XYZ file of C-alpha atoms in Angstrom:
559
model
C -53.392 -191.541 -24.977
C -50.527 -188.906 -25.061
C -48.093 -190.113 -27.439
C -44.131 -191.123 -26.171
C -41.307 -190.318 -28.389
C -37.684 -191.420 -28.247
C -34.647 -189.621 -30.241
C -33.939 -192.994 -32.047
C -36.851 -194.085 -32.670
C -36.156 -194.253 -36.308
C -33.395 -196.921 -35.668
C -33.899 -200.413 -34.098
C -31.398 -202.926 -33.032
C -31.773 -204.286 -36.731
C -32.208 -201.235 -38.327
C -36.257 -200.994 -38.463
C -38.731 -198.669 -36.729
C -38.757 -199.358 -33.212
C -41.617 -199.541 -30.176
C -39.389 -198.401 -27.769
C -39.863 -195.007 -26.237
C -38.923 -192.528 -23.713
C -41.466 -191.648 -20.507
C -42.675 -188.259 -20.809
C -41.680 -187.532 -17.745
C -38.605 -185.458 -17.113
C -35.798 -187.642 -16.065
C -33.029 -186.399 -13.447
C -29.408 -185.541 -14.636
C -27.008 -188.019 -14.370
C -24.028 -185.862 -13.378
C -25.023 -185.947 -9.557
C -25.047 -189.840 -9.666
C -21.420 -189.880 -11.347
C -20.666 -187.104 -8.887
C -21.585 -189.372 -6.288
C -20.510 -192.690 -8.069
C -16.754 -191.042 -8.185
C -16.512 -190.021 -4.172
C -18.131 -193.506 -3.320
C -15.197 -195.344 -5.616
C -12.482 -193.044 -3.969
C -13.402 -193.793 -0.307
C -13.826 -197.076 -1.161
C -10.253 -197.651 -3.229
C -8.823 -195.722 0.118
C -10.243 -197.537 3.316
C -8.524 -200.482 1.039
C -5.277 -199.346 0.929
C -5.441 -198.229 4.609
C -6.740 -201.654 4.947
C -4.321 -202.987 3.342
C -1.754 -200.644 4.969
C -2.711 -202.084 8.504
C -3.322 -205.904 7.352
C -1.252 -208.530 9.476
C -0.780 -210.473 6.298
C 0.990 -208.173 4.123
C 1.046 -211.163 1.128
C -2.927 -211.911 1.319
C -3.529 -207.762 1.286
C -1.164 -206.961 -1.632
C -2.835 -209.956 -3.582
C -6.254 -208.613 -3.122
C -5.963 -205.198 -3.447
C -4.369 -205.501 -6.676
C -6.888 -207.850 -7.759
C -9.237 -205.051 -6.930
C -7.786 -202.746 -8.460
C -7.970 -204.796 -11.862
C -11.540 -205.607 -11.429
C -12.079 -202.063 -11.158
C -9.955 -200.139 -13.477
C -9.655 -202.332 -16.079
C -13.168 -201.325 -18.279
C -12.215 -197.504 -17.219
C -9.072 -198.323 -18.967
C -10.496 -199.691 -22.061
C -13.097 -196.942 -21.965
C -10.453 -194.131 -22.311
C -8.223 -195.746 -24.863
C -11.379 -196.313 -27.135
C -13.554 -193.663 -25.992
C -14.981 -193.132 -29.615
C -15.827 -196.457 -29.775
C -17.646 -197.213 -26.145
C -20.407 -199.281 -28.040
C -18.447 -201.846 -29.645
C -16.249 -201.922 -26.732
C -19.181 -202.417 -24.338
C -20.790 -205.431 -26.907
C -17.309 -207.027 -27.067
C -16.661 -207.203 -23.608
C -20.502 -208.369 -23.150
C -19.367 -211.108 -26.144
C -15.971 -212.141 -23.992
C -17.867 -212.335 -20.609
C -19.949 -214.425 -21.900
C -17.708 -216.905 -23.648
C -16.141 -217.154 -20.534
C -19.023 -217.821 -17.788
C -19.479 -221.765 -19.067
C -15.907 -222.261 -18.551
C -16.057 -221.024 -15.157
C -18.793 -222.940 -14.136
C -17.310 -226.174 -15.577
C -14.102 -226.023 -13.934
C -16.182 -225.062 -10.653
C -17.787 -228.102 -11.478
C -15.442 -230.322 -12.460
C -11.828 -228.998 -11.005
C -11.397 -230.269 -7.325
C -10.342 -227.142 -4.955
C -12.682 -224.738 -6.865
C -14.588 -222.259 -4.670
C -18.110 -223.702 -6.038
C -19.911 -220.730 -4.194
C -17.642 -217.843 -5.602
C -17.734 -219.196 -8.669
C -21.732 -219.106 -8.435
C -21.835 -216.001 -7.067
C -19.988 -214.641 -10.136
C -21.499 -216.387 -12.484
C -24.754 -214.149 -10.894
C -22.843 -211.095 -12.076
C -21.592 -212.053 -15.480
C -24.826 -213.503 -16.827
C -26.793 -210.452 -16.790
C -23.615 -208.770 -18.050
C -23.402 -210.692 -20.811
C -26.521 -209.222 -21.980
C -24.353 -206.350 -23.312
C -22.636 -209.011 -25.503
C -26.220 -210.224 -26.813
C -27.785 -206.721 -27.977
C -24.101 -205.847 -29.545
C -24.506 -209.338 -31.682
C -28.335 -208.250 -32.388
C -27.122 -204.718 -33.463
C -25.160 -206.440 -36.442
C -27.721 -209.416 -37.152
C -24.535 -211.510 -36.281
C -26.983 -215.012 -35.393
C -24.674 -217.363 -35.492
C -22.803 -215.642 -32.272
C -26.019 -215.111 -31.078
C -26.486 -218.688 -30.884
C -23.306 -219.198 -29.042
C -23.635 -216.986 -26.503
C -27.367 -218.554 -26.214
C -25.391 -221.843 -25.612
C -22.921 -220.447 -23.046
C -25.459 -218.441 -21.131
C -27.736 -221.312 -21.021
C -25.022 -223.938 -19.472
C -23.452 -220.669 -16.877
C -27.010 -220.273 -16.021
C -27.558 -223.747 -15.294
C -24.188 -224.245 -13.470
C -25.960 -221.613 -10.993
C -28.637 -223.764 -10.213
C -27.366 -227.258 -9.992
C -24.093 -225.482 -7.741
C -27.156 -225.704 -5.124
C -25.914 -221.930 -3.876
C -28.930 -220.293 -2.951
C -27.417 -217.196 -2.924
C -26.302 -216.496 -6.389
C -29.631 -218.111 -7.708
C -32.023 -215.451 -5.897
C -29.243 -212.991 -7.092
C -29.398 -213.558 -10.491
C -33.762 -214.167 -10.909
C -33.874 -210.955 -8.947
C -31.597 -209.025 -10.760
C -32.436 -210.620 -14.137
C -36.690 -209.444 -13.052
C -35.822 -206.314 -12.361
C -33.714 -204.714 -14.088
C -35.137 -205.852 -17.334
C -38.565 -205.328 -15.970
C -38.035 -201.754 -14.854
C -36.792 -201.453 -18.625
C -39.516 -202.959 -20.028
C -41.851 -200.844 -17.797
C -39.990 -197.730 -19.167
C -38.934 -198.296 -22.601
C -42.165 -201.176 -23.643
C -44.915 -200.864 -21.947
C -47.284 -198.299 -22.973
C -48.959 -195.793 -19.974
C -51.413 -197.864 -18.005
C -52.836 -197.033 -14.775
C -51.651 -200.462 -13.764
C -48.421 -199.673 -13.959
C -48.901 -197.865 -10.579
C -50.262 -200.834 -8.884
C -47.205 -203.053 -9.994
C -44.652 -199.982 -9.206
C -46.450 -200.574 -5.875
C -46.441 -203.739 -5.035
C -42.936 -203.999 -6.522
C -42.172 -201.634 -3.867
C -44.010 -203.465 -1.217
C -42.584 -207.008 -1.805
C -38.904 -205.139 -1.492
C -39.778 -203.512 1.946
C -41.237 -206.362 3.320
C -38.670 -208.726 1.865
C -35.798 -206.393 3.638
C -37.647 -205.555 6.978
C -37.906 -209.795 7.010
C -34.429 -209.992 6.877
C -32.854 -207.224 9.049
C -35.560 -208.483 11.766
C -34.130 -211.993 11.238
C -30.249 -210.025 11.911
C -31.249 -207.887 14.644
C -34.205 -209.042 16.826
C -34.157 -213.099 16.142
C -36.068 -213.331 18.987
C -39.102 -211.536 17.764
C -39.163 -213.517 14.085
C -40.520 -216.893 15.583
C -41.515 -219.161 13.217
C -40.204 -217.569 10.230
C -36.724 -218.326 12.009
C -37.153 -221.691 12.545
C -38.276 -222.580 8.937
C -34.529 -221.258 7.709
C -32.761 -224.308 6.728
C -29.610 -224.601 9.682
C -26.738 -223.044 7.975
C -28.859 -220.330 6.860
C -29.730 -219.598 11.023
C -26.415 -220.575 11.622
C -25.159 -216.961 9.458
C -28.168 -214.564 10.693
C -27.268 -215.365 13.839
C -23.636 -214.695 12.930
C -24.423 -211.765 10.802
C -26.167 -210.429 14.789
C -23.086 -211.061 15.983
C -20.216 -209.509 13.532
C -21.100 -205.542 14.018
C -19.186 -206.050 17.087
C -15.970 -206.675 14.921
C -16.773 -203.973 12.600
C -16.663 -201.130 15.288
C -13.719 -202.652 16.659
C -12.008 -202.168 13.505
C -14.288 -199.169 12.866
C -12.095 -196.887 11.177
C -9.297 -198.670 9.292
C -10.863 -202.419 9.086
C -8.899 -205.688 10.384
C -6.844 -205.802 7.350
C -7.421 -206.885 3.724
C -8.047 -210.214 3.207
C -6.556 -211.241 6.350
C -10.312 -212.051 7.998
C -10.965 -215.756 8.737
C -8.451 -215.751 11.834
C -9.951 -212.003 13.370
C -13.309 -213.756 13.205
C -12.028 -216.774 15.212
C -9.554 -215.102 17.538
C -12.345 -212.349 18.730
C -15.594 -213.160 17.451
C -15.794 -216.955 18.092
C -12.691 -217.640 20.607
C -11.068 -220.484 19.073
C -7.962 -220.973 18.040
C -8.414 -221.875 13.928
C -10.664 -220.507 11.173
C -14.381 -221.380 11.755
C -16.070 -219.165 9.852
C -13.198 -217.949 6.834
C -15.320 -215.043 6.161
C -19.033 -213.796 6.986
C -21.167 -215.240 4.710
C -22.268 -211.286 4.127
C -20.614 -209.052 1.372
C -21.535 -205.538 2.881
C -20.411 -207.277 6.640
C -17.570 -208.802 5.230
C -16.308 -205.341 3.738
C -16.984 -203.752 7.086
C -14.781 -206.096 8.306
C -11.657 -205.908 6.458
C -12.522 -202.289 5.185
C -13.985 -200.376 8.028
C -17.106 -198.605 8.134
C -15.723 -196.083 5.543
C -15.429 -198.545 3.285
C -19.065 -199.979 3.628
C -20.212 -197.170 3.170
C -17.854 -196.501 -0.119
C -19.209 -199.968 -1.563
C -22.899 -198.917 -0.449
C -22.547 -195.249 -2.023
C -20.959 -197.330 -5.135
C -24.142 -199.368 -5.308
C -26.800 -196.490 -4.879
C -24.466 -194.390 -7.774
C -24.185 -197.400 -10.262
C -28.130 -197.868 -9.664
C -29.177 -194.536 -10.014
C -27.214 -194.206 -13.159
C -28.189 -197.339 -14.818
C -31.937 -196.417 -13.870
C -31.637 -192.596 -15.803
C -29.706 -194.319 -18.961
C -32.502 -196.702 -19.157
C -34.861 -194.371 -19.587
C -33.510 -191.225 -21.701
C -30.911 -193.514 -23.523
C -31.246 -194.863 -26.870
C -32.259 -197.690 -27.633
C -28.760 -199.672 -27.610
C -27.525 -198.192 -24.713
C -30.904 -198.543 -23.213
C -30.367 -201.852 -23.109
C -26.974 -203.008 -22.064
C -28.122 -200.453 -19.109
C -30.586 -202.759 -18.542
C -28.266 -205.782 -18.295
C -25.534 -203.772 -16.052
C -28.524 -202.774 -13.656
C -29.565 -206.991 -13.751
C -25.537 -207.694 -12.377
C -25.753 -204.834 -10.094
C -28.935 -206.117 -8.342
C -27.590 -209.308 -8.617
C -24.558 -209.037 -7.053
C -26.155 -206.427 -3.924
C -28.989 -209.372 -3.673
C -26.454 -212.393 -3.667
C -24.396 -209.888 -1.168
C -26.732 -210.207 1.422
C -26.783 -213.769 1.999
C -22.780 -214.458 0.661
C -19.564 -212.989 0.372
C -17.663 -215.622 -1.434
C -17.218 -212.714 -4.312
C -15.471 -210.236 -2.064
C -13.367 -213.330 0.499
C -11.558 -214.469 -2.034
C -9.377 -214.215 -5.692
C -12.743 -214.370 -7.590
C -12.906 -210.925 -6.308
C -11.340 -209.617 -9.834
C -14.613 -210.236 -10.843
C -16.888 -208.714 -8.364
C -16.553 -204.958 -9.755
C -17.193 -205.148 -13.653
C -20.573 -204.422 -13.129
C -19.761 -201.164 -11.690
C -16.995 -200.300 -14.368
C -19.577 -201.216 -17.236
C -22.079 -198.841 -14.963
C -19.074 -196.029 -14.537
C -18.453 -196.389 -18.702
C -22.186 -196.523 -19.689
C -23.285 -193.674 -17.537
C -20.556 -191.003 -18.738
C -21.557 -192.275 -22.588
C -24.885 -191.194 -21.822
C -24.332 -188.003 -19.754
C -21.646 -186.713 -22.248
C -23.907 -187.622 -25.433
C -27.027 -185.356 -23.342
C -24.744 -182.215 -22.690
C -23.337 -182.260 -26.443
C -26.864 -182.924 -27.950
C -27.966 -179.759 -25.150
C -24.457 -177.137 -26.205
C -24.041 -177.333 -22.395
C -20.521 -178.071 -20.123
C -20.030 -181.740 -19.363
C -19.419 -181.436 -16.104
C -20.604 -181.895 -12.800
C -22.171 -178.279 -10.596
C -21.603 -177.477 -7.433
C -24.992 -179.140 -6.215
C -23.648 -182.562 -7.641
C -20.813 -182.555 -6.009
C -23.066 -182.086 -2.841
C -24.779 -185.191 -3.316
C -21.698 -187.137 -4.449
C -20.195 -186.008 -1.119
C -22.654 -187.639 1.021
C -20.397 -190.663 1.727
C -17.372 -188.840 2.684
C -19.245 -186.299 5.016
C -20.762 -189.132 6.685
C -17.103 -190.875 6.942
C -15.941 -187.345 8.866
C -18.689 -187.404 10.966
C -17.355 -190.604 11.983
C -14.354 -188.662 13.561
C -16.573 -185.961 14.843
C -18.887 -188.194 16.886
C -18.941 -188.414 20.997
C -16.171 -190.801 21.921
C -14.875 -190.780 18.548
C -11.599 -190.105 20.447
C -11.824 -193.009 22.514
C -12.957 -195.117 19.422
C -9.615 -194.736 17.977
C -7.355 -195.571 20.214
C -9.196 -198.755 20.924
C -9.364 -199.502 17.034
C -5.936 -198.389 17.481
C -5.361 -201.226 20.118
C -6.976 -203.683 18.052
C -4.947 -203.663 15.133
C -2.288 -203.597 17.491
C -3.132 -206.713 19.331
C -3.844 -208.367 16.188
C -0.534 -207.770 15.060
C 0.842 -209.447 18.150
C -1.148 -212.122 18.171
C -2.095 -213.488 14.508
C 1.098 -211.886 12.168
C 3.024 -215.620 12.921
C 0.423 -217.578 13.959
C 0.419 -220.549 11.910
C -1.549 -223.272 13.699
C -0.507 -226.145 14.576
C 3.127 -224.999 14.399
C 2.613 -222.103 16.958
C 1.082 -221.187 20.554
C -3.375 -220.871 20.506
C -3.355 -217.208 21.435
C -4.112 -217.821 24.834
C -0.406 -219.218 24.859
C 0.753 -216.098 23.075
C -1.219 -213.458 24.969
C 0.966 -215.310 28.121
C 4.500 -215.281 26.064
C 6.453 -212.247 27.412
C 8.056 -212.211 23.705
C 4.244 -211.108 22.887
C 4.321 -207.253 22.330
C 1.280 -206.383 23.913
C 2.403 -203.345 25.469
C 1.032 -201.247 22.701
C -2.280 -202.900 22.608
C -2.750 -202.899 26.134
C -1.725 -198.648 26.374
C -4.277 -197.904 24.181
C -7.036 -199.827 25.493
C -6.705 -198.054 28.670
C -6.051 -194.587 26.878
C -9.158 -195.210 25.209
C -11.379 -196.206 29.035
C -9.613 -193.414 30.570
C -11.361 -190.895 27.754
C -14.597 -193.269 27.530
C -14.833 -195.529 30.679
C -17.877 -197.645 28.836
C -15.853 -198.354 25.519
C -16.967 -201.960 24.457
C -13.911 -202.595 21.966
C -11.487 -201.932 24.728
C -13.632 -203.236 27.435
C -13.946 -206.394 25.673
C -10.156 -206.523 24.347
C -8.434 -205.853 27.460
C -10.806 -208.215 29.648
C -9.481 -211.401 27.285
C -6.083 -210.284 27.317
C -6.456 -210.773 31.253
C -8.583 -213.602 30.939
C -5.745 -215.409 29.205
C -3.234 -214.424 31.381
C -5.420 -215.917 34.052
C -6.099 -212.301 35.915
C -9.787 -213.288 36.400
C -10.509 -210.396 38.739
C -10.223 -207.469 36.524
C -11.716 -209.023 33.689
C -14.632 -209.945 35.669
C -14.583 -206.214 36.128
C -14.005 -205.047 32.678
C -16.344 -207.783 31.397
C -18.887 -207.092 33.553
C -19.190 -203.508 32.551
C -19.020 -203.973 28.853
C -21.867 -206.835 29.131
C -23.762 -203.730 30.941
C -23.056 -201.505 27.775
C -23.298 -203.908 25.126
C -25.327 -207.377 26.558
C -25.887 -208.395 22.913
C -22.156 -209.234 21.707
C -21.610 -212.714 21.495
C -17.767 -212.649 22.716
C -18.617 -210.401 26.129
C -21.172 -213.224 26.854
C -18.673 -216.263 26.324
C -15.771 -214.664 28.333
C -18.244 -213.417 31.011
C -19.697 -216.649 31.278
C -16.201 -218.225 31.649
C -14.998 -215.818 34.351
C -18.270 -216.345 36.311
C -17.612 -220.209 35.976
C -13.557 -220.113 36.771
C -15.415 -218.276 40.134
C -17.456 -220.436 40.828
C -20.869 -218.711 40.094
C -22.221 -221.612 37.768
C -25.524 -220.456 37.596
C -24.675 -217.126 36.064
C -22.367 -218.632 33.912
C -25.081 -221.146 32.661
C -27.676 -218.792 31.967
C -25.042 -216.306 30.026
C -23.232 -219.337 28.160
C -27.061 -220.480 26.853
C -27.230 -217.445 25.402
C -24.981 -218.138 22.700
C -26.402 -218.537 18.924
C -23.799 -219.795 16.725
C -21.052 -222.150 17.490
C -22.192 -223.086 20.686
C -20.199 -226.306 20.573
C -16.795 -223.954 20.146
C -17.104 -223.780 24.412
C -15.720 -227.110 24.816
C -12.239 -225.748 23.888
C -12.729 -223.258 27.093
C -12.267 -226.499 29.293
C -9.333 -228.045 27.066
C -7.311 -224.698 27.766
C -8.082 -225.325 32.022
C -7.028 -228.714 32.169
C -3.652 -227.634 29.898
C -3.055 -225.022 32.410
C -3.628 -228.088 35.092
C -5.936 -225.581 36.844
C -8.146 -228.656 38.143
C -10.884 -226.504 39.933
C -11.176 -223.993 37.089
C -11.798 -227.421 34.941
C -14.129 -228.981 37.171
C -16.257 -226.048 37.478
C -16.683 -225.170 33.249
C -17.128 -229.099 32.775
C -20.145 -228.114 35.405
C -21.027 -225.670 33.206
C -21.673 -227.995 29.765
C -23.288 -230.744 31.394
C -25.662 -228.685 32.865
C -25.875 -227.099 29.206
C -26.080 -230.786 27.638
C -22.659 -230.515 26.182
């Protein structure tokens, strides 16, 4: 057997020989994954002050962004003023994260008005990171800390599973199995030919676990029974998760506004007049949302970065570092697994919390890639070729702008943020108008909203966004005939999007043409019951007929 060797493998976390050992193989430089982790964090920190920039709720954007920006900055911060020191720092931060994971899962128990699923969800991401704290106490033979971060991690771990959020407790096995296991297979285990089959079926059990679930998103109809065994809330979000692209692209390039979300989702998504859903129930949707494409793909390019990082110190790292890599990569694949299924993190203040796994990534990785080039007498810097691949995310964010009807695109996400504006920045239900009230009040500036829209159909005649957006601003103001017409021809473009389907259906029924209606307002996944307000706002407007024919409609559909 060909023997492994490691630089430190004269020292040990206690100070004795160690097994642990590098792969033979050649491992890839890490200055292409900081390269890349750098551009991802830049586009990302941007689309959220643009978001922020466009938000209708100035107050709820300013909170969050500079909530974000803490989360973010602060172990960068630390790293710089103690840069000599990024061990200790790393262990003590481990140490304090872990002290304080029980005490968030208590009051989340305990402390009515807690977020019990945000609190979960971090708990997901501070575990593993409190792993860092655990070697650190190892490192000095300091057991009686050990013990007590045993205690804590033991009671945050258990808060997890008796919160009941799924969630965070896939999140946290997941990431806790993996990233210690792909250590373990690294740094432990010695060469074994079945190492290849696990590496395989690893692999395998991740493909088919994520072709599952973007089948269950995007062609519900063809997952059968595997559907119908998802407990209801859980159908209930997939088939709301189908449904939400259609917010993202109309909010493509700037996002609704940060942390401003739960009354975009109801006002376009869902029609109703207050909050249903208060965010997504989906981290990387959720950011699309409020972000913008650009910044999905900032937060996904932060993700593949922090990953691909962790992965290289884990291997060519010693031992130490090796390790707290290993518990950085177990919050990172926690919070992207929790992400999928919940975006409690992101929606609300717990957010703070959500990006310490990438600062401890950001810190650990230049350690490490600093360390190789002194060790090597070569510059510490990123080459031209790094930069390439760290530039991925903001080429693909100008190709964006560079796409056919990109033109068109903008002025209707243009005309969405505008209508929002109009619509939702004093809304304050009960004490206002339901939009369709507002869209009818000539003190309602939509003028703007209603300019772009048809700038954007006059360079793109099959836009959905404006399509969509202009047909409800004429349903509401009861012009039925043109946004028949408009609805019509965005249900041709686009017959998947949920809020097409209801206002079609409705304009068909206000006709008279029940059957069509019917058949489209079956169609409907989520929130079916939410029609019921369509015939409230008929018999308000004392349009009897309109009334009749919609209450037609839902007794024919049961309702």
């Amino acid at each position: 057997m060909k023997q492994r060797t490691d630089m430190t493998s004269s020292q040990t976390l206690a100070g004795q020989t160690s097994p642990v050992h590098v792969a033979h193989k050649r491992v890839m430089p890490g200055h292409a994954a900081l390269a890349l982790g750098i551009c991802s964090t830049v586009l990302y920190l941007v689309s959220a002050v643009v978001s922020f920039a466009y938000s209708y709720d100035q107050g709820a954007g300013r909170e969050k962004l500079t909530l974000m920006l803490i989360g973010l900055l602060l172990p960068l911060l630390l790293a710089v003023v103690v840069r000599n020191r990024i061990e200790t720092v790393i262990g003590m931060l481990g140490v304090l994260l872990g002290v304080v994971a029980p005490l968030i899962g208590v009051a989340a128990l305990t402390i009515p008005g807690v977020d019990k699923g945000a609190a979960a969800g971090n708990l997901a991401v501070l575990v593993p990171l409190a792993g860092c704290g655990i070697v650190w106490a190892l490192t000095r033979n300091y057991l009686p800390l050990l013990a007590v971060l045993g205690v804590c991690l033991a009671t945050a771990a258990g808060v997890i599973f008796v919160s009941g959020e799924y969630a965070a407790m896939l999140g946290i096995v997941v990431g806790l199995v993996l990233g210690f296991g792909y250590f373990w297979r690294q740094r432990v285990a010695a060469p074994s030919r079945w190492l290849r089959v696990i590496d395989f079926a690893v692999l395998f059990l991740v493909f088919l676990a994520l072709t599952v679930y973007l089948l269950l998103i995007l062609a519900p109809e063809r997952t059968g029974q595997i559907g119908r065994m998802l407990p209801d809330f859980y159908a209930q979000r997939f088939a709301a998760w189908h449904d939400a692209p259609a917010i993202v692209r109309d909010y493509l390039y700037t996002g609704s506004g940060l942390g401003a979300s739960a009354m975009v989702l109801s006002s376009y998504l869902f029609l109703v007049h207050v909050p249903y859903f208060y965010h997504v129930h989906n981290l990387f949707l959720q950011v699309g949302i409020e972000q913008g494409l650009p910044g999905m793909i900032g937060l996904l390019g932060m993700f593949v970065a922090a990953i691909w990082s962790m992965s290289i110190a884990i291997r060519r790292a010693h031992a130490y570092v090796a390790l707290c890599a290993a518990s950085v990569l177990a919050s990172l694949l926690a919070l992207f697994v929790s992400g999928l299924f919940e975006s409690d993190v992101y929606a609300g203040r717990w957010v703070v919390i959500m990006y310490l796994s990438f600062g401890f990534a950001w810190v650990i990785a230049q350690y490490d890639v600093s360390g190789r080039a002194t060790r090597r007498g070569v510059p510490n810097r990123p080459q031209f070729t790094d930069w390439m691949i760290g530039s991925i995310p903001l080429l693909l964010v100008v190709g964006l702008f560079l796409l056919p009807g990109a033109g068109a695109q903008w002025s209707a996400n243009q005309g969405a943020l505008a209508q929002t504006k109009a619509e939702l920045s004093g809304f304050r239900f009960p004490l206002t108008l339901i939009q369709d009230e507002i869209r009818r009040d000539p003190h309602t500036k939509l003028d703007a909203s209603l300019a772009l829209y048809r700038a954007a159909l006059a360079a793109d005649p099959n836009n959905v966004t404006a399509l969509r957006r202009l047909a409800q601003i004429e349903l509401s103001q009861g012009d039925i005939d043109n946004a028949l017409q408009n609805l019509e021809r965005a249900y041709y473009t686009a017959p998947g999007e949920r809020a097409t389907r209801q206002m079609l259906g409705e304009a068909y029924a206000v006709k008279g043409r029940l059957d069509e209606a019917t058949a489209l307002w079956s169609s409907i996944g989520v929130a079916k019951d939410l029609l019921k307000t369509r015939l409230w706002w008929y018999e308000h407007l004392g349009d009897t007929q309109s009334a009749s024919n919609i209450r037609a409609v839902l007794d024919r559909l049961g309702m």
